XYZ file of C-alpha atoms in Angstrom:
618
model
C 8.814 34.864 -18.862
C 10.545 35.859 -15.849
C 7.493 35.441 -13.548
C 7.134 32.304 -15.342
C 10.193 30.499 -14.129
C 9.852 31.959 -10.601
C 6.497 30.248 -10.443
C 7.769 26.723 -11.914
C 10.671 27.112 -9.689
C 8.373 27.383 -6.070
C 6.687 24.211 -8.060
C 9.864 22.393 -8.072
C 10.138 22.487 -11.989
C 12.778 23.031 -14.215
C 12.748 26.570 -15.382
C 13.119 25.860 -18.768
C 10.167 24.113 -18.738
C 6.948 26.586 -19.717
C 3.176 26.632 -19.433
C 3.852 23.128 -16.920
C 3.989 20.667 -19.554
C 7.017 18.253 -20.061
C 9.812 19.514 -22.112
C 11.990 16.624 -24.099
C 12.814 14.430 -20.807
C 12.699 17.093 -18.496
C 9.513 16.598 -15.639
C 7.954 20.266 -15.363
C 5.825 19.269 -12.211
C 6.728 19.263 -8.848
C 4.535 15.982 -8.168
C 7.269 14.137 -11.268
C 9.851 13.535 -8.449
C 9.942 10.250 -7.075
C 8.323 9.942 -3.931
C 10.034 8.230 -0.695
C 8.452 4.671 -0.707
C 7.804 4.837 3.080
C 5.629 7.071 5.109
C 5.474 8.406 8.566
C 2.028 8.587 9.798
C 1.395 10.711 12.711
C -2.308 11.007 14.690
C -3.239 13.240 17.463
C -5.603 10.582 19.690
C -6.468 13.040 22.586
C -7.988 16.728 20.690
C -10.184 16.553 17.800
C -9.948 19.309 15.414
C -13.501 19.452 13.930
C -16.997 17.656 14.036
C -18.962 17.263 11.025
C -22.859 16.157 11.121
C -24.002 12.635 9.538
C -25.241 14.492 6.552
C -21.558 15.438 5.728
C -21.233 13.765 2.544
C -24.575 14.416 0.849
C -25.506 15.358 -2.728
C -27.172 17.191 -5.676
C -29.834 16.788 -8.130
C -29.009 19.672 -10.844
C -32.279 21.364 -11.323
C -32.005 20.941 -15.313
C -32.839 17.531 -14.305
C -35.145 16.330 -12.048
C -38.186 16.891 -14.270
C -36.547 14.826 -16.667
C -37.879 11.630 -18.630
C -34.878 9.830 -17.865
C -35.730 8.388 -14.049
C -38.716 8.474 -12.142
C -39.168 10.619 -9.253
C -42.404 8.014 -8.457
C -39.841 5.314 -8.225
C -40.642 2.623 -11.165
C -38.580 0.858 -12.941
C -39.527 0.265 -16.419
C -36.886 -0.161 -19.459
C -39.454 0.944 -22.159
C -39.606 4.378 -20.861
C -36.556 4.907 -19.493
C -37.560 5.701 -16.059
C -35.281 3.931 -13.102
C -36.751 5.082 -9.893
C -36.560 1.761 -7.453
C -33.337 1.042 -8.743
C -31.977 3.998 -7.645
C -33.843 3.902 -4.384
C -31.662 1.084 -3.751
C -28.570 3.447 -4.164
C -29.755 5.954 -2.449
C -30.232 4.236 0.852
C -26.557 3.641 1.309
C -25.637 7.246 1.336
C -28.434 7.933 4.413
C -28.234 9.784 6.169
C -27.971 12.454 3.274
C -28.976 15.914 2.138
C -30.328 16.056 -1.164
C -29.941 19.931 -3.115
C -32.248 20.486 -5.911
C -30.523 23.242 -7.749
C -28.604 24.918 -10.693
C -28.241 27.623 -12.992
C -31.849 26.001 -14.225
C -33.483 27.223 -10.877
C -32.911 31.301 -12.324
C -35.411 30.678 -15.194
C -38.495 28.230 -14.043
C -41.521 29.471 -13.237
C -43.681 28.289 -10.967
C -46.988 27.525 -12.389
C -50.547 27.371 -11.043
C -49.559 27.394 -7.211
C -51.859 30.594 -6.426
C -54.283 33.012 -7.518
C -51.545 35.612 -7.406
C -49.179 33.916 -10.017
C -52.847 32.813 -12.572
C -51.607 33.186 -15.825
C -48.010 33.328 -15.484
C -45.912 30.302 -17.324
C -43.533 30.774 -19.870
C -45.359 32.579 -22.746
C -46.860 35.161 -20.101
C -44.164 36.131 -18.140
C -43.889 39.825 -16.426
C -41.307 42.127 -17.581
C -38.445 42.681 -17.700
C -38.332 38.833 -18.169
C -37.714 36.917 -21.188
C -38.894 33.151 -21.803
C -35.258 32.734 -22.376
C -34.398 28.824 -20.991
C -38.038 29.458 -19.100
C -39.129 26.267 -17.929
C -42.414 25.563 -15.436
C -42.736 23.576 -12.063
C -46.262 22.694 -11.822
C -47.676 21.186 -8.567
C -47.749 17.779 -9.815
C -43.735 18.037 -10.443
C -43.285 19.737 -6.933
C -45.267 16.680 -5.564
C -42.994 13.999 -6.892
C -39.937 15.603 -5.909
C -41.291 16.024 -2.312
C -42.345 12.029 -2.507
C -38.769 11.592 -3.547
C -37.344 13.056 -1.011
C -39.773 11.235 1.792
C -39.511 8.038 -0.320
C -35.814 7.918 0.583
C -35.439 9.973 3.628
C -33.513 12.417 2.376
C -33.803 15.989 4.132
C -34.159 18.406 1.078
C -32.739 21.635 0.283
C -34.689 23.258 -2.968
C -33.372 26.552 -5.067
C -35.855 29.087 -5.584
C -35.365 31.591 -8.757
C -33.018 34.132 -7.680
C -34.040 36.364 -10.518
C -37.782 36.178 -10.384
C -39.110 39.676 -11.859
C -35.772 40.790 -12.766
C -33.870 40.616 -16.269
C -32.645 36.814 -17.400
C -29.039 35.942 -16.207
C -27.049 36.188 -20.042
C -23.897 33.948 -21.075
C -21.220 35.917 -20.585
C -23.432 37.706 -17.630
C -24.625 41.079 -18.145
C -23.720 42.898 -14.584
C -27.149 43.779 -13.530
C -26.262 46.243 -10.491
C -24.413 49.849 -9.886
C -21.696 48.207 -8.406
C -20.655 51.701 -6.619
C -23.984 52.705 -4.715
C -23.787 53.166 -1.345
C -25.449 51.111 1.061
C -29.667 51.224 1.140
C -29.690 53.020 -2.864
C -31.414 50.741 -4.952
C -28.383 49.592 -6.819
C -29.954 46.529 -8.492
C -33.267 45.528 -10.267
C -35.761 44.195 -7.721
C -36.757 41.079 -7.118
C -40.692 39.935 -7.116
C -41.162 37.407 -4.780
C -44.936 36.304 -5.473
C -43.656 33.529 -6.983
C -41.799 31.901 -3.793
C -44.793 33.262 -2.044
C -46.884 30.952 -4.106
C -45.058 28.052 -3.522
C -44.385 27.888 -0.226
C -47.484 28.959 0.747
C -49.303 26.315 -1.233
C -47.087 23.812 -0.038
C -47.947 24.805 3.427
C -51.647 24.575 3.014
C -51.709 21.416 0.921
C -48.647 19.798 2.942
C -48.302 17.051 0.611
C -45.883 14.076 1.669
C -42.287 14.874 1.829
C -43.691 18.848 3.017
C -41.953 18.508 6.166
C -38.497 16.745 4.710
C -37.572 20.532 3.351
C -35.126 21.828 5.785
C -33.937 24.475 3.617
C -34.029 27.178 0.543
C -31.611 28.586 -1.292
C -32.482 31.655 -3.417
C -30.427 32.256 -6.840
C -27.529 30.017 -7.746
C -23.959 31.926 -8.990
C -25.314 35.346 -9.095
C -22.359 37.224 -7.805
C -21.766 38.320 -11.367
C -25.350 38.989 -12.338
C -25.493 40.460 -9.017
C -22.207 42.392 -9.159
C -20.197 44.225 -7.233
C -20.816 44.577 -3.046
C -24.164 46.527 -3.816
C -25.426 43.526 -5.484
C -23.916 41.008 -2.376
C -26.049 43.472 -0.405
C -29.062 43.180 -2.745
C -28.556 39.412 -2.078
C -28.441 38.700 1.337
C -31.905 41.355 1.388
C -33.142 38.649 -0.673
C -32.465 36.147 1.312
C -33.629 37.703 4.750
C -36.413 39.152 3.183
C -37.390 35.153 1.986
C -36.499 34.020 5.775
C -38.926 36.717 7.411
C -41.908 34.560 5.011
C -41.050 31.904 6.077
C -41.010 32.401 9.977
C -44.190 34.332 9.011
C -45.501 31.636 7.430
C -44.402 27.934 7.889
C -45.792 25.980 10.791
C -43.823 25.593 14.112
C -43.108 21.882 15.516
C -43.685 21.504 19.307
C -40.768 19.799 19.740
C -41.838 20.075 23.971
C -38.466 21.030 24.981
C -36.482 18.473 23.522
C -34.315 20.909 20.782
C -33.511 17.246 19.026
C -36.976 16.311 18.566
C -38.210 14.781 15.531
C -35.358 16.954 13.513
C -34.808 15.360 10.227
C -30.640 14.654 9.550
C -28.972 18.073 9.225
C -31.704 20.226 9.897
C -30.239 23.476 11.460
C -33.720 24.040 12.865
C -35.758 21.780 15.602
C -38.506 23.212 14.686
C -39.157 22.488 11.791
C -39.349 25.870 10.184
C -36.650 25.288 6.509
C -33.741 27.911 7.037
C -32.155 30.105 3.806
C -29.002 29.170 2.820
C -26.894 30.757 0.128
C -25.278 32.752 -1.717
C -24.025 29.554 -3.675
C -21.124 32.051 -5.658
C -19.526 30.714 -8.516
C -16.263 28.540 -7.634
C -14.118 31.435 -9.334
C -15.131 33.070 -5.776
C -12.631 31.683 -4.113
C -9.904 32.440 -6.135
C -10.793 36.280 -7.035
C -10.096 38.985 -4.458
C -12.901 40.945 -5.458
C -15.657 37.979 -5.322
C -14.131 36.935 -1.921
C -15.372 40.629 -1.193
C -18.583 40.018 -2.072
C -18.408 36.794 -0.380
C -17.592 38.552 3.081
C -20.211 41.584 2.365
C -23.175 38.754 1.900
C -22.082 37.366 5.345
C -21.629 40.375 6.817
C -25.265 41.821 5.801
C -27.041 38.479 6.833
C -24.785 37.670 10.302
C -27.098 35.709 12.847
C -29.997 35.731 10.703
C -29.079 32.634 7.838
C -28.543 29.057 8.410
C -26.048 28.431 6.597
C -23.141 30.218 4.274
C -22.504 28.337 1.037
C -19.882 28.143 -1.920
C -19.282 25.886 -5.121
C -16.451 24.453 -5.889
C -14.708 23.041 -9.053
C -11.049 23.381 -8.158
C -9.648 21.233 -11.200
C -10.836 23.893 -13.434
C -12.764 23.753 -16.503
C -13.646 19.813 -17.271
C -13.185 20.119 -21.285
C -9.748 21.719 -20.873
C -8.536 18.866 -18.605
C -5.925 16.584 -20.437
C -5.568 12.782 -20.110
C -2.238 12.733 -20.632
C -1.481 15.043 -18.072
C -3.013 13.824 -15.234
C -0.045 13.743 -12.955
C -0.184 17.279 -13.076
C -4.347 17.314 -11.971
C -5.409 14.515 -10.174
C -2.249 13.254 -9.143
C -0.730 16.447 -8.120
C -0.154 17.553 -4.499
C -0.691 20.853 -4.913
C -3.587 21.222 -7.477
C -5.203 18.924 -5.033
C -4.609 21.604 -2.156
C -6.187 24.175 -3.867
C -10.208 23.022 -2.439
C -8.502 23.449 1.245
C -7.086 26.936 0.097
C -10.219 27.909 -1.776
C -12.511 27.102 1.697
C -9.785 28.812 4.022
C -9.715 32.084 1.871
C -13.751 32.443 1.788
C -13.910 31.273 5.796
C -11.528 34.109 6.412
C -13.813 36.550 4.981
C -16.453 35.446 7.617
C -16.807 38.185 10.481
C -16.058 37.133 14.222
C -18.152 35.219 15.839
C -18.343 33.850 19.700
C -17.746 30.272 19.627
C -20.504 28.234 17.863
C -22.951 31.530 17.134
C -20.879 30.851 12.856
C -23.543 29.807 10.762
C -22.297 26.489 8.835
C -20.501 26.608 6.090
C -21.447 24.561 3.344
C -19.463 23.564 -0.212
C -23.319 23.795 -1.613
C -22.103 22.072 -5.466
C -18.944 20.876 -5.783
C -17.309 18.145 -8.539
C -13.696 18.390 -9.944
C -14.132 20.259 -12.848
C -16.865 22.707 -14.161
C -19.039 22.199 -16.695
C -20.077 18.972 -16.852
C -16.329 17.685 -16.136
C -14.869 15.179 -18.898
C -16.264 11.828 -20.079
C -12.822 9.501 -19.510
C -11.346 11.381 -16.994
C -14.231 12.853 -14.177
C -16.353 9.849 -14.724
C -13.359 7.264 -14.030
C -11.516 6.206 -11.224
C -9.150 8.431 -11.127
C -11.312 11.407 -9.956
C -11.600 9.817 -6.718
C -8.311 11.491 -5.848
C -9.716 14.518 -5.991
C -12.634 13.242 -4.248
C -11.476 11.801 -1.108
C -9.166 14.253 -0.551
C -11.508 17.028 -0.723
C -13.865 14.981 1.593
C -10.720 15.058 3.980
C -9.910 18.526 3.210
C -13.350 20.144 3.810
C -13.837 18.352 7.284
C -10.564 19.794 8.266
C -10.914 23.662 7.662
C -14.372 23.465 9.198
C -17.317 22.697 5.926
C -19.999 21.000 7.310
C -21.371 19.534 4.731
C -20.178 18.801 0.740
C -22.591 18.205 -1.457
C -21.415 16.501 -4.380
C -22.603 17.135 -7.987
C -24.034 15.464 -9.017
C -26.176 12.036 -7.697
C -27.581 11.060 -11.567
C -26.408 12.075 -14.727
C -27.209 11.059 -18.330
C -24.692 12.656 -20.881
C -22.702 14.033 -18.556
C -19.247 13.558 -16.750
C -19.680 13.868 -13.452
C -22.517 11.605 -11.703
C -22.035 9.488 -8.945
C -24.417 7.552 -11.072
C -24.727 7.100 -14.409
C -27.790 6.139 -16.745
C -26.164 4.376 -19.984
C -27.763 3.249 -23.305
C -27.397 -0.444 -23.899
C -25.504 -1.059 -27.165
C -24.553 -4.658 -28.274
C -21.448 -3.581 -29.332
C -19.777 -2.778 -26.547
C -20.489 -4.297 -22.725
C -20.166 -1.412 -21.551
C -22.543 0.815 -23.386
C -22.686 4.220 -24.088
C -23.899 7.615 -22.323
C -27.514 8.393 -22.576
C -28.286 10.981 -24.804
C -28.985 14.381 -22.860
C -32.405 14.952 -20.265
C -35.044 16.661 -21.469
C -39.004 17.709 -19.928
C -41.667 15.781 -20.543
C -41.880 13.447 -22.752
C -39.627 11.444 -25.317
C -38.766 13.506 -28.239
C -41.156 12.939 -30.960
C -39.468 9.788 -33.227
C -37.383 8.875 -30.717
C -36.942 4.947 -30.218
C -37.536 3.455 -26.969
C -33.793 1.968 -25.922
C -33.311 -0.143 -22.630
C -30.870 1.577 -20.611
C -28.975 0.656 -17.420
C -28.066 2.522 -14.236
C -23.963 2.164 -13.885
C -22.582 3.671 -10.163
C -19.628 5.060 -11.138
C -16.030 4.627 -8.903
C -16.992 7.813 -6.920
C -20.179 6.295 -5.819
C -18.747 3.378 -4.284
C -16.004 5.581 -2.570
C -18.849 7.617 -1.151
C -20.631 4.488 0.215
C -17.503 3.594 2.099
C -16.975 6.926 3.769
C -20.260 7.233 4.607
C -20.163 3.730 6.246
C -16.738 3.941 7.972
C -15.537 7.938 8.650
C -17.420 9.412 11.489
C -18.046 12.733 12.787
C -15.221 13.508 14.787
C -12.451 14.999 13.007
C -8.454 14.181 14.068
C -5.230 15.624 13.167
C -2.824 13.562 10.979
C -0.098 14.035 8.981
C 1.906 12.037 7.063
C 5.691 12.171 5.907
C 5.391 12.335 2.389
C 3.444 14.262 -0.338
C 2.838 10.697 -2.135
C 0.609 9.674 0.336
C -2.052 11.679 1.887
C -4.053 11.129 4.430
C -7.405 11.903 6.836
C -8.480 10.670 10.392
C -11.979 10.576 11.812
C -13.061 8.097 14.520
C -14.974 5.417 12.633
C -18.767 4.505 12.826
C -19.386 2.681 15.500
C -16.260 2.661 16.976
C -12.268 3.058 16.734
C -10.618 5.132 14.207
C -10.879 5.639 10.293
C -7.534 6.701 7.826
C -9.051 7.819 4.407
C -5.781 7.222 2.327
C -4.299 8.486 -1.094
C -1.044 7.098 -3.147
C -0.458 9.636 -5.397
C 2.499 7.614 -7.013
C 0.848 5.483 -9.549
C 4.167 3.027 -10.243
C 4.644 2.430 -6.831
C 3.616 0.592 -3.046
C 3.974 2.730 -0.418
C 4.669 1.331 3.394
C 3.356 3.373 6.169
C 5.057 3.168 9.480
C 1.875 3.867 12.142
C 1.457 5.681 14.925
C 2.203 3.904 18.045
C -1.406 4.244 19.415
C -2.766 2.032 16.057
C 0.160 -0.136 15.442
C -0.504 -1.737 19.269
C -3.514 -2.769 18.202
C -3.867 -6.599 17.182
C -5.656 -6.349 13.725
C -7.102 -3.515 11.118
C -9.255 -3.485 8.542
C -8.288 -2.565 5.018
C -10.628 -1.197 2.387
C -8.300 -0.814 -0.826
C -9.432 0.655 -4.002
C -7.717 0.156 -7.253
C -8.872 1.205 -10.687
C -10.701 -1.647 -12.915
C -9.824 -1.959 -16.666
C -8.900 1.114 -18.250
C -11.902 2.192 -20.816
C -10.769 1.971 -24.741
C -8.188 4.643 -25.744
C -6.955 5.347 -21.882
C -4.152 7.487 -21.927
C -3.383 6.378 -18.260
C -4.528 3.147 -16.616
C -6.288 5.290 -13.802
C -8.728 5.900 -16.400
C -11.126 3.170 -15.445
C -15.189 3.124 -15.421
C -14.885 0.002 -12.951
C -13.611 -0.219 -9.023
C -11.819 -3.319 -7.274
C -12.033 -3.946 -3.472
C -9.272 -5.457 -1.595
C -7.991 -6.825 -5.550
C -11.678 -8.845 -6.293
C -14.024 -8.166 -9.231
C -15.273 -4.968 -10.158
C -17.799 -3.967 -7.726
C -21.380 -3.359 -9.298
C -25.005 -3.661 -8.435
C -26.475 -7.503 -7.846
C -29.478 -8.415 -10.182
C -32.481 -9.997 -8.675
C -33.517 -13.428 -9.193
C -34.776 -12.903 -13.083
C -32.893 -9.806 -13.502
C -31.844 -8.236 -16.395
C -28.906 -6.126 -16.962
C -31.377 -3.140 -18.374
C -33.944 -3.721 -15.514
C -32.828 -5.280 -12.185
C -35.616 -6.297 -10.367
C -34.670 -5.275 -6.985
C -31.137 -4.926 -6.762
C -28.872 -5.046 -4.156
C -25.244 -3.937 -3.391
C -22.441 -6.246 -3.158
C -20.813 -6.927 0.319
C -18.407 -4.411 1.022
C -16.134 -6.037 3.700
C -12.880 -5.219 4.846
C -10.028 -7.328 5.091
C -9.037 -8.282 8.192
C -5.378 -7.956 9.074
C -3.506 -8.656 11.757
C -1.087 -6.829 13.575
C 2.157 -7.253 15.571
C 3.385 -4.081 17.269
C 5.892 -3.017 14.855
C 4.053 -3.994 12.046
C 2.893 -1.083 9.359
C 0.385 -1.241 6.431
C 1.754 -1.244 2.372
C -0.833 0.787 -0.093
C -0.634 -0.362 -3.569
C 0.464 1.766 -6.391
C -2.185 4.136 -7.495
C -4.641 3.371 -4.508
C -6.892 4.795 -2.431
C -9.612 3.957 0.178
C -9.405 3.392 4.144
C -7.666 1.676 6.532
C -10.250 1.010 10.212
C -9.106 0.212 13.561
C -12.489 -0.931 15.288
C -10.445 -1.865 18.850
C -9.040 1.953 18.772
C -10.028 3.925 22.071
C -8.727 7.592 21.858
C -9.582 10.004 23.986
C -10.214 12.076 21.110
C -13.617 9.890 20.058
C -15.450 9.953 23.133
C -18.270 11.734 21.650
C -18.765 9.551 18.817
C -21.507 7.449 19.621
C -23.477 10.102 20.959
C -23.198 12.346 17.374
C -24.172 9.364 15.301
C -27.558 9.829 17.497
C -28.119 13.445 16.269
């Protein structure tokens, strides 16, 4: 009890208060104070603090389901089936330049089928021991095809997860610890790993190199093992994994000539001009960075693969579990300055485990799958406007400490919480649907009756389109005077300066006093997002499927000529324009309550952004 009201009393709560929930009138949070109603914004125009790549904001497939019925890799649209592949095409190409990830606790159990003489009668009902067909599912050349057409069909560079666990015993719920956490360095601590079946794939794709081949810049191998792979015996068992997987691949995949020019040809975020995919890993569990002892693993896996992997990688869920999040306590979540510090603090304490490095020899560090809350989030909170305050601020947060690239999950969706984009039933009762029933391979289930569905981009997704379009790669330092309002600087596409923006107070406008170097200027742009109608039930008006821009309609995709809501034709995005303000040289900006969204100075020449022009190039 004691340590209780300590903690609630460094929060700013009331000590009587307990497990930080309200008690009678009394406001248990330290985000429940009223926040000043003005804000000092201070910028640093003359020393950037970091540089992210064009591929910073990119995004994840979960490997349950990109074999699924539910879209089509081939990119048709047809409403009978269920498939929407040109309709997310047209999504897609506003967040180029992008990574795409293919991965997921999935990846651990498929089984790569019919790739090589070596792997001939292994699927799921022939599997080698010690492995079970536990959640086995196969990728069969034909599958491995489409999602390399995918990726070329859209310009996406791709990074793909291998099965970590290939020849060992199936990853359990709770885990089983697989490895003598205690043996010293070169025992065989852990069960070994066969890797025909990477051998198989890679090598076939090599030999067939079927379109899309060469958009693979990277694998991962095994997603979340550090507790399958326990203990620092097991981080050393995987980073041997994953250098043993890099020497095949240097053996193995074709060198570009990229005749001297290092930039040649390299597809967006490639860490390699020549071609050659890197490894990348070991994707821990987002309890890593909060656990002393999994930060230790952390630092052993980057100690054990130092100068020899592309790039270092982490998830990240740092709202917690998604079903225990609680609607009516979102003040104390999404709205709450210090739960939405904790993804800065969780990417500080696993970069401090990295081991010194000269200046630019670091491998990149990479928040490899990352949403608010873990599994699957929660429909009416994760899926709504609302959890755009996490996201924007851990876009801001990220590029600070040094990530180079986040990779949201997840792009699509059905029956889950989390998407950018979600696929919804159509249901005459309602206008705005409901969830698709879970993914599944293959075909329909058996009975099942063919519904027209539609694809919905959810608030994040329009957030995302607008810091992809305005925040560039240089990073700045700014602060602002109050916790209300938070905010990021990068210099803009194009030119002149980006703010990415939060007002955490939800009842109240907020006026920012700016920095003399912006308020000179004689107009800004303003790009303000506000939360649609709340969806049935809300607990909190945040709680809103729909997005408004500068106060207009709710933004959503534009129907063809002879559209349909269910199939689109060829759809387009709305216009996304700012609204042009203009300036006096004392004059300030006001954010309304419970906004976020971006604020662009196009005229804005710091010193700071020289380099800009020449990075959107790369």
């Amino acid at each position: 009890m004691f340590f209780a009201a300590v903690l609630l009393a460094v929060l700013g709560a009331d000590p009587s208060c307990s497990s930080g929930i309200a008690s009678g009138t009394t406001c248990c949070y330290a985000s429940c104070a009223p926040y000043p109603q003005t804000a000092t914004i201070d910028l640093d125009a003359n020393t950037p603090v970091a540089e992210v790549p064009t591929t910073y904001l990119s995004f994840t497939i979960d490997s349950a389901y990109w074999r699924s019925s539910w879209f089509d890799l081939g990119g048709k649209d047809d409403s009978v089936t269920g498939k929407y592949g040109a309709t997310l095409d047209v999504l897609i190409a506003a967040l180029r330049p992008s990574i795409l990830r293919v991965g997921g606790t999935q990846g651990d159990y498929d089984v790569y089928v019919n790739f090589s003489a070596a792997t001939a009668g292994i699927d799921c009902d022939h599997l080698p021991k010690p492995m079970t067909d536990f959640r086995c599912k196969s990728i069969t050349p034909d599958q491995w095809k489409a999602l390399l057409g995918f990726a070329a069909r859209n310009d996406l560079s791709l990074v793909f997860g291998l099965n970590g666990m290939f020849g060992r015993p199936p990853k359990t719920k709770p885990e089983t610890p697989q490895c003598n956490a205690t043996a010293p360095a070169g025992d065989a601590a852990c069960p070994a790993r066969d890797t025909v079946d990477y051998e198989a794939l890679i090598s076939w794709t090599v030999t067939n190199r079927p379109p899309g081949w060469d958009h693979l810049i990277g694998f991962e191998l095994g997603n979340e093992l550090n507790e399958a792979l326990n203990g620092l015996a097991g981080a050393r068992t995987q980073a041997e994994d994953l250098l043993q997987l890099k020497a095949y691949l240097d053996r193995t995949w074709p060198v570009r000539d990229t005749h001297g020019d290092t930039r040649r040809d390299a597809r967006p975020g490639a860490l390699r001009s020549d071609g050659v995919p890197v490894t990348a890993g070991p994707d821990t569990h987002s309890n890593a960075e909060w656990s002393a002892e999994m930060r230790a693993w952390f630092g052993q896996f980057a100690n054990t693969t130092h100068g020899h992997i592309g790039a270092l990688t982490f998830h990240e869920y740092s709202m917690g579990n998604g079903p225990d999040l609680d609607p009516q306590k979102l003040r104390a979540s999404f709205l709450d300055p210090a739960m939405l510090d904790r993804s800065g603090n969780g990417a500080r304490a696993l970069l401090a485990m990295l081991p010194p490095s000269a200046p630019g020899q670091s491998p990149p560090i990479w928040a490899g799958e990352t949403a608010a809350a873990t599994n699957g989030g929660q429909t009416g909170i994760t899926d709504t406007f609302v959890d755009g305050f996490w996201y924007l601020d851990q876009l801001g947060q990220h590029a600070l400490v040094g990530v180079q690239t986040l990779f949201r999950q997840t792009l699509l969706y059905v029956g889950g919480s989390y998407p950018l984009i979600e696929l919804t039933a159509l249901d005459a009762s309602t206008a705005r649907g409901r969830a698709a029933p879970p993914a599944h391979d293959g075909a329909r289930i058996a009975g099942e009756t063919p519904t027209e569905y539609t694809v919905n981009p959810l608030p994040d997704y329009w957030l995302a389109v607008l810091h992809k379009r305005l925040m560039g790669q240089i990073v700045l330092n700014t602060t602002s005077s109050s916790r209300g309002l938070r905010v990021y600087a990068h210099c803009a596409v194009g030119r002149g300066v980006g703010l990415s923006f939060l007002n955490l107070d939800e009842t109240r406008a907020i006026n920012l006093t700016l920095p003399d170097t912006l308020a000179q200027l004689p107009s800004r742009l303003e790009y303000i997002l506000t939360a649609g109608v709340p969806i049935e039930g809300a607990a909190h008006p945040l709680q809103s499927r729909g997005v408004r821009l500068n106060g207009g309609d709710e933004l959503s995709l534009q129907p063809s000529s002879g559209g349909t809501p269910s199939k689109l034709g060829t759809p387009s995005l709305p216009k996304l324009h700012g609204l042009s303000v203009a300036q006096s040289g004392a004059s300030g900006a006001r954010v309304p309550a419970g906004s976020l969204g971006f604020l662009v100075w196009p005229d804005a020449q710091l010193p700071a952004c020289a380099k800009q022009r020449e990075l959107e190039s790369y």
